[in-house]
Amino acid sequence: MIRVPDIIIAIDGYSSTGKSTFAKAIANAMDFLYLDSGALYRAVTLHALENGIIDAEGTIDETALRAALPGLEVHFGRDEDGLCKTYIGGRCVEKEIRSLAVSSHVSPVSAFAFVRNFVDDRLHAFGAAGRVVMDGRDIGTTVFPEAEVKIFLTADEQVRAQRRFDEMVAKGESPKFEDVLENLRQRDWTDAHRDVSPLRRADDAYILDNTEMSIPDELVWVRGLIQGKFGILE
Ligand code: DC
């Protein structure tokens, strides 16, 4: 393990580029706290779906959503295996927030400025002490523009859809590949075109295309980056 200073590592990129897998691997290798910003947007979306704030046509009741947020207690905790999970109140919602229903509605929910403020407040509180690796769409541009290391992940679209598809099948779901691909395209488009902090690469972010890379390859790459940046000889 290399000795890394108390920095913030921001990982942004398109859907299913492997941001969370990469961020978790960094957290393990460098003893950092991993924060999944997308999980907070997903938890807000799950809450909205379960409480009729999003109707069957997908229309979001903005007033009801705005009213629901102050009372929504979303946080990260650990389950009995010690793994970090997303909770709403005392309920672990880790599985539910990854469903296709949530994936299909999360982009428009995350486009509201008041939803972004709600999530950003929580991320700032979690990240205040440093030594965190955080993944999302706007971490390096908006949430922590002062992050010392910024990485923008990309990968081939078909490869990304296949990764997402395999992940869902492994969880016992039976999605259609075309639906997964379409959801991914739509999310990328909505995320990159919204008015409030759209997905984009920060000017000072390093680009990593991991289409043909394994996680160990990615760790070697990020180690080299950090060692070079902070002059760590190890
Ligand atoms: O990373 P993910 O797929 O779990 O993110 C779910 C959605 O949340 C994504 O489609 C866009 C939104 N999101 C965002 O707008 N900003 C972030 N920092 C993280 C996620």
Short mmCIF file of C-alpha atoms and ligand atoms in Angstrom, two decimals:
data_model
loop_
_atom_site.label_atom_id
_atom_site.label_comp_id
_atom_site.label_asym_id
_atom_site.label_seq_id
_atom_site.Cartn_x
_atom_site.Cartn_y
_atom_site.Cartn_z
CA MET A 1 0.00 0.00 0.00
CA ILE A 2 1.47 3.41 -0.92
CA ARG A 3 1.30 6.20 1.65
CA VAL A 4 -1.12 8.69 0.17
CA PRO A 5 -1.74 12.11 1.75
CA ASP A 6 -5.23 13.06 3.04
CA ILE A 7 -6.61 14.03 -0.34
CA ILE A 8 -9.94 13.81 -2.15
CA ILE A 9 -10.05 11.65 -5.27
CA ALA A 10 -12.95 12.50 -7.60
CA ILE A 11 -14.01 9.97 -10.21
CA ASP A 12 -16.56 11.08 -12.80
CA GLY A 13 -17.79 9.60 -16.03
CA TYR A 14 -20.63 8.14 -18.05
CA SER A 15 -22.96 5.41 -16.75
CA SER A 16 -21.49 1.95 -16.24
CA THR A 17 -17.89 2.93 -16.92
CA GLY A 18 -16.98 1.03 -13.75
CA LYS A 19 -16.60 4.13 -11.58
CA SER A 20 -17.79 2.48 -8.37
CA THR A 21 -15.72 -0.70 -8.86
CA PHE A 22 -12.64 1.42 -9.49
CA ALA A 23 -13.40 3.76 -6.57
CA LYS A 24 -13.93 0.82 -4.18
CA ALA A 25 -10.66 -0.76 -5.32
CA ILE A 26 -8.84 2.53 -4.67
CA ALA A 27 -10.49 2.81 -1.24
CA ASN A 28 -9.30 -0.70 -0.34
CA ALA A 29 -5.80 -0.26 -1.69
CA MET A 30 -5.21 3.16 -0.11
CA ASP A 31 -7.37 2.91 2.99
CA PHE A 32 -9.74 5.67 1.88
CA LEU A 33 -13.45 6.08 2.54
CA TYR A 34 -15.56 5.38 -0.54
CA LEU A 35 -18.62 7.56 -1.18
CA ASP A 36 -21.09 6.72 -3.94
CA SER A 37 -22.89 9.93 -4.88
CA GLY A 38 -25.15 8.17 -7.39
CA ALA A 39 -26.52 6.02 -4.54
CA LEU A 40 -27.92 9.17 -2.91
CA TYR A 41 -29.70 10.22 -6.13
CA ARG A 42 -30.97 6.67 -6.46
CA ALA A 43 -32.28 6.66 -2.86
CA VAL A 44 -34.16 9.92 -3.49
CA THR A 45 -35.64 8.36 -6.65
CA LEU A 46 -36.65 5.16 -4.83
CA HIS A 47 -38.36 7.21 -2.14
CA ALA A 48 -40.23 9.17 -4.83
CA LEU A 49 -41.35 5.98 -6.60
CA GLU A 50 -42.49 4.31 -3.39
CA ASN A 51 -44.47 7.34 -2.29
CA GLY A 52 -46.32 8.09 -5.52
CA ILE A 53 -44.26 11.21 -6.20
CA ILE A 54 -43.45 9.73 -9.62
CA ASP A 55 -46.57 8.43 -11.37
CA ALA A 56 -46.96 5.47 -13.76
CA GLU A 57 -46.20 7.74 -16.75
CA GLY A 58 -42.98 8.83 -15.12
CA THR A 59 -44.19 12.35 -14.32
CA ILE A 60 -42.47 13.78 -11.25
CA ASP A 61 -44.53 15.85 -8.80
CA GLU A 62 -41.90 18.53 -8.19
CA THR A 63 -43.77 20.15 -5.29
CA ALA A 64 -44.21 16.83 -3.49
CA LEU A 65 -40.56 15.91 -4.07
CA ARG A 66 -39.38 19.25 -2.71
CA ALA A 67 -41.58 18.75 0.37
CA ALA A 68 -40.32 15.18 0.95
CA LEU A 69 -36.59 15.93 1.02
CA PRO A 70 -36.18 17.65 4.41
CA GLY A 71 -37.63 14.57 6.14
CA LEU A 72 -35.70 12.06 4.07
CA GLU A 73 -32.98 10.43 6.13
CA VAL A 74 -30.52 8.94 3.61
CA HIS A 75 -27.16 7.76 4.82
CA PHE A 76 -24.40 5.22 4.33
CA GLY A 77 -23.96 2.49 6.89
CA ARG A 78 -22.46 -0.96 7.20
CA ASP A 79 -24.35 -4.23 7.02
CA GLU A 80 -23.52 -7.33 9.10
CA ASP A 81 -20.73 -8.20 6.61
CA GLY A 82 -19.16 -4.82 7.23
CA LEU A 83 -19.91 -3.68 3.67
CA CYS A 84 -20.91 -0.08 3.12
CA LYS A 85 -24.56 0.20 2.10
CA THR A 86 -27.17 2.86 1.45
CA TYR A 87 -29.93 3.29 4.01
CA ILE A 88 -33.21 5.19 4.17
CA GLY A 89 -33.83 5.54 7.87
CA GLY A 90 -33.13 2.08 9.34
CA ARG A 91 -33.82 0.22 6.08
CA CYS A 92 -31.01 -0.99 3.82
CA VAL A 93 -32.07 -0.14 0.25
CA GLU A 94 -28.91 -1.17 -1.56
CA LYS A 95 -30.67 -3.75 -3.77
CA GLU A 96 -33.77 -1.65 -4.52
CA ILE A 97 -31.80 1.43 -5.62
CA ARG A 98 -30.06 -0.62 -8.37
CA SER A 99 -33.32 -1.79 -10.01
CA LEU A 100 -34.16 -0.85 -13.60
CA ALA A 101 -37.19 1.12 -12.31
CA VAL A 102 -34.92 3.40 -10.29
CA SER A 103 -32.32 3.55 -13.11
CA SER A 104 -35.06 4.67 -15.51
CA HIS A 105 -36.15 7.65 -13.39
CA VAL A 106 -32.99 8.75 -11.61
CA SER A 107 -31.68 11.10 -14.31
CA PRO A 108 -34.71 13.46 -14.38
CA VAL A 109 -34.86 13.39 -10.55
CA SER A 110 -31.18 14.32 -10.33
CA ALA A 111 -31.69 17.22 -12.75
CA PHE A 112 -33.60 19.31 -10.15
CA ALA A 113 -31.37 21.91 -8.50
CA PHE A 114 -32.99 21.34 -5.08
CA VAL A 115 -32.26 17.58 -5.31
CA ARG A 116 -28.64 18.32 -6.20
CA ASN A 117 -28.33 20.70 -3.24
CA PHE A 118 -29.75 18.02 -0.93
CA VAL A 119 -27.18 15.46 -2.15
CA ASP A 120 -24.27 17.94 -2.25
CA ASP A 121 -24.86 18.92 1.40
CA ARG A 122 -24.52 15.29 2.45
CA LEU A 123 -21.44 14.71 0.29
CA HIS A 124 -19.71 17.78 1.74
CA ALA A 125 -20.41 16.59 5.27
CA PHE A 126 -19.03 13.09 4.51
CA GLY A 127 -16.01 14.38 2.60
CA ALA A 128 -14.97 17.21 4.91
CA ALA A 129 -12.11 15.30 6.55
CA GLY A 130 -10.50 14.21 3.28
CA ARG A 131 -9.15 10.73 2.55
CA VAL A 132 -12.20 9.99 0.48
CA VAL A 133 -12.70 8.67 -2.99
CA MET A 134 -16.02 9.74 -4.42
CA ASP A 135 -17.64 8.80 -7.71
CA GLY A 136 -20.37 10.52 -9.71
CA ARG A 137 -20.97 12.89 -12.60
CA ASP A 138 -20.02 16.29 -11.19
CA ILE A 139 -17.66 15.58 -8.29
CA GLY A 140 -14.60 17.14 -9.94
CA THR A 141 -16.54 20.04 -11.47
CA THR A 142 -19.09 21.06 -8.80
CA VAL A 143 -19.07 19.05 -5.55
CA PHE A 144 -15.33 19.05 -4.86
CA PRO A 145 -13.69 21.25 -7.53
CA GLU A 146 -10.70 21.45 -5.16
CA ALA A 147 -10.17 17.64 -5.25
CA GLU A 148 -6.45 16.97 -5.60
CA VAL A 149 -6.90 14.06 -8.01
CA LYS A 150 -9.63 14.03 -10.67
CA ILE A 151 -10.24 11.15 -13.02
CA PHE A 152 -12.74 11.00 -15.88
CA LEU A 153 -13.60 7.43 -16.87
CA THR A 154 -14.76 6.41 -20.32
CA ALA A 155 -15.33 3.06 -22.04
CA ASP A 156 -16.93 1.74 -25.20
CA GLU A 157 -20.75 1.93 -25.05
CA GLN A 158 -21.39 -1.74 -25.91
CA VAL A 159 -18.88 -2.85 -23.31
CA ARG A 160 -20.54 -0.63 -20.72
CA ALA A 161 -24.01 -2.01 -21.50
CA GLN A 162 -22.66 -5.56 -21.29
CA ARG A 163 -21.12 -4.84 -17.87
CA ARG A 164 -24.41 -3.45 -16.59
CA PHE A 165 -26.35 -6.37 -18.10
CA ASP A 166 -24.01 -8.95 -16.47
CA GLU A 167 -24.32 -7.14 -13.12
CA MET A 168 -28.13 -7.32 -13.26
CA VAL A 169 -28.16 -10.98 -14.32
CA ALA A 170 -25.79 -11.79 -11.46
CA LYS A 171 -28.37 -10.25 -9.13
CA GLY A 172 -31.10 -12.55 -10.46
CA GLU A 173 -32.80 -10.00 -12.75
CA SER A 174 -33.65 -10.87 -16.37
CA PRO A 175 -33.25 -7.65 -18.35
CA LYS A 176 -33.17 -7.39 -22.14
CA PHE A 177 -29.80 -6.24 -23.44
CA GLU A 178 -31.47 -3.66 -25.72
CA ASP A 179 -33.34 -2.13 -22.72
CA VAL A 180 -30.13 -1.86 -20.72
CA LEU A 181 -28.34 -0.22 -23.65
CA GLU A 182 -31.23 2.19 -24.24
CA ASN A 183 -31.37 3.15 -20.54
CA LEU A 184 -27.64 3.80 -20.57
CA ARG A 185 -27.89 6.03 -23.68
CA GLN A 186 -30.80 7.98 -22.28
CA ARG A 187 -29.09 8.53 -18.92
CA ASP A 188 -25.86 9.66 -20.55
CA TRP A 189 -27.79 12.13 -22.71
CA THR A 190 -29.90 13.52 -19.83
CA ASP A 191 -26.90 13.70 -17.48
CA ALA A 192 -24.79 15.56 -20.03
CA HIS A 193 -27.52 17.99 -21.15
CA ARG A 194 -29.18 19.10 -17.91
CA ASP A 195 -28.91 22.77 -16.89
CA VAL A 196 -27.55 22.21 -13.39
CA SER A 197 -24.02 20.77 -13.13
CA PRO A 198 -24.16 18.54 -16.20
CA LEU A 199 -21.82 15.62 -16.60
CA ARG A 200 -18.59 16.90 -18.09
CA ARG A 201 -14.89 16.37 -17.65
CA ALA A 202 -13.20 18.91 -15.39
CA ASP A 203 -10.42 20.69 -17.27
CA ASP A 204 -7.86 19.27 -14.86
CA ALA A 205 -9.22 15.69 -14.84
CA TYR A 206 -7.12 12.84 -16.22
CA ILE A 207 -8.99 10.70 -18.76
CA LEU A 208 -8.92 6.93 -18.33
CA ASP A 209 -10.48 4.73 -21.03
CA ASN A 210 -10.87 1.35 -19.35
CA THR A 211 -12.54 -0.53 -22.25
CA GLU A 212 -9.72 -3.04 -22.28
CA MET A 213 -8.40 -2.67 -18.76
CA SER A 214 -8.80 -4.87 -15.70
CA ILE A 215 -9.15 -3.45 -12.18
CA PRO A 216 -5.51 -4.35 -11.34
CA ASP A 217 -4.47 -2.45 -14.52
CA GLU A 218 -6.48 0.56 -13.36
CA LEU A 219 -4.88 0.42 -9.92
CA VAL A 220 -1.42 0.37 -11.44
CA TRP A 221 -2.38 3.40 -13.51
CA VAL A 222 -3.76 5.41 -10.56
CA ARG A 223 -0.81 4.48 -8.34
CA GLY A 224 1.54 5.82 -10.99
CA LEU A 225 -0.53 8.98 -11.25
CA ILE A 226 -0.54 9.63 -7.50
CA GLN A 227 3.12 8.73 -7.03
CA GLY A 228 4.10 11.09 -9.82
CA LYS A 229 1.85 13.91 -8.61
CA PHE A 230 2.95 13.78 -4.98
CA GLY A 231 6.54 12.66 -5.54
CA ILE A 232 6.06 9.41 -3.62
CA LEU A 233 8.89 6.94 -4.18
CA GLU A 234 7.82 3.41 -3.37
O1 DC B 1 -23.56 6.38 -10.84
P1 DC B 1 -25.02 5.94 -10.89
O2 DC B 1 -25.38 5.25 -12.17
O3 DC B 1 -25.42 5.15 -9.70
O4 DC B 1 -25.85 7.32 -10.85
C1 DC B 1 -27.24 7.33 -10.95
C2 DC B 1 -27.73 8.62 -11.54
O5 DC B 1 -27.51 9.69 -10.61
C3 DC B 1 -27.09 9.06 -12.85
O6 DC B 1 -27.85 8.70 -13.97
C4 DC B 1 -27.03 10.56 -12.75
C5 DC B 1 -27.13 10.86 -11.30
N1 DC B 1 -25.89 11.36 -10.73
C6 DC B 1 -25.63 12.70 -10.87
O7 DC B 1 -26.40 13.42 -11.52
N2 DC B 1 -24.54 13.25 -10.28
C7 DC B 1 -23.70 12.49 -9.56
N3 DC B 1 -22.64 13.05 -8.97
C8 DC B 1 -23.94 11.10 -9.43
C9 DC B 1 -25.04 10.56 -10.04
#
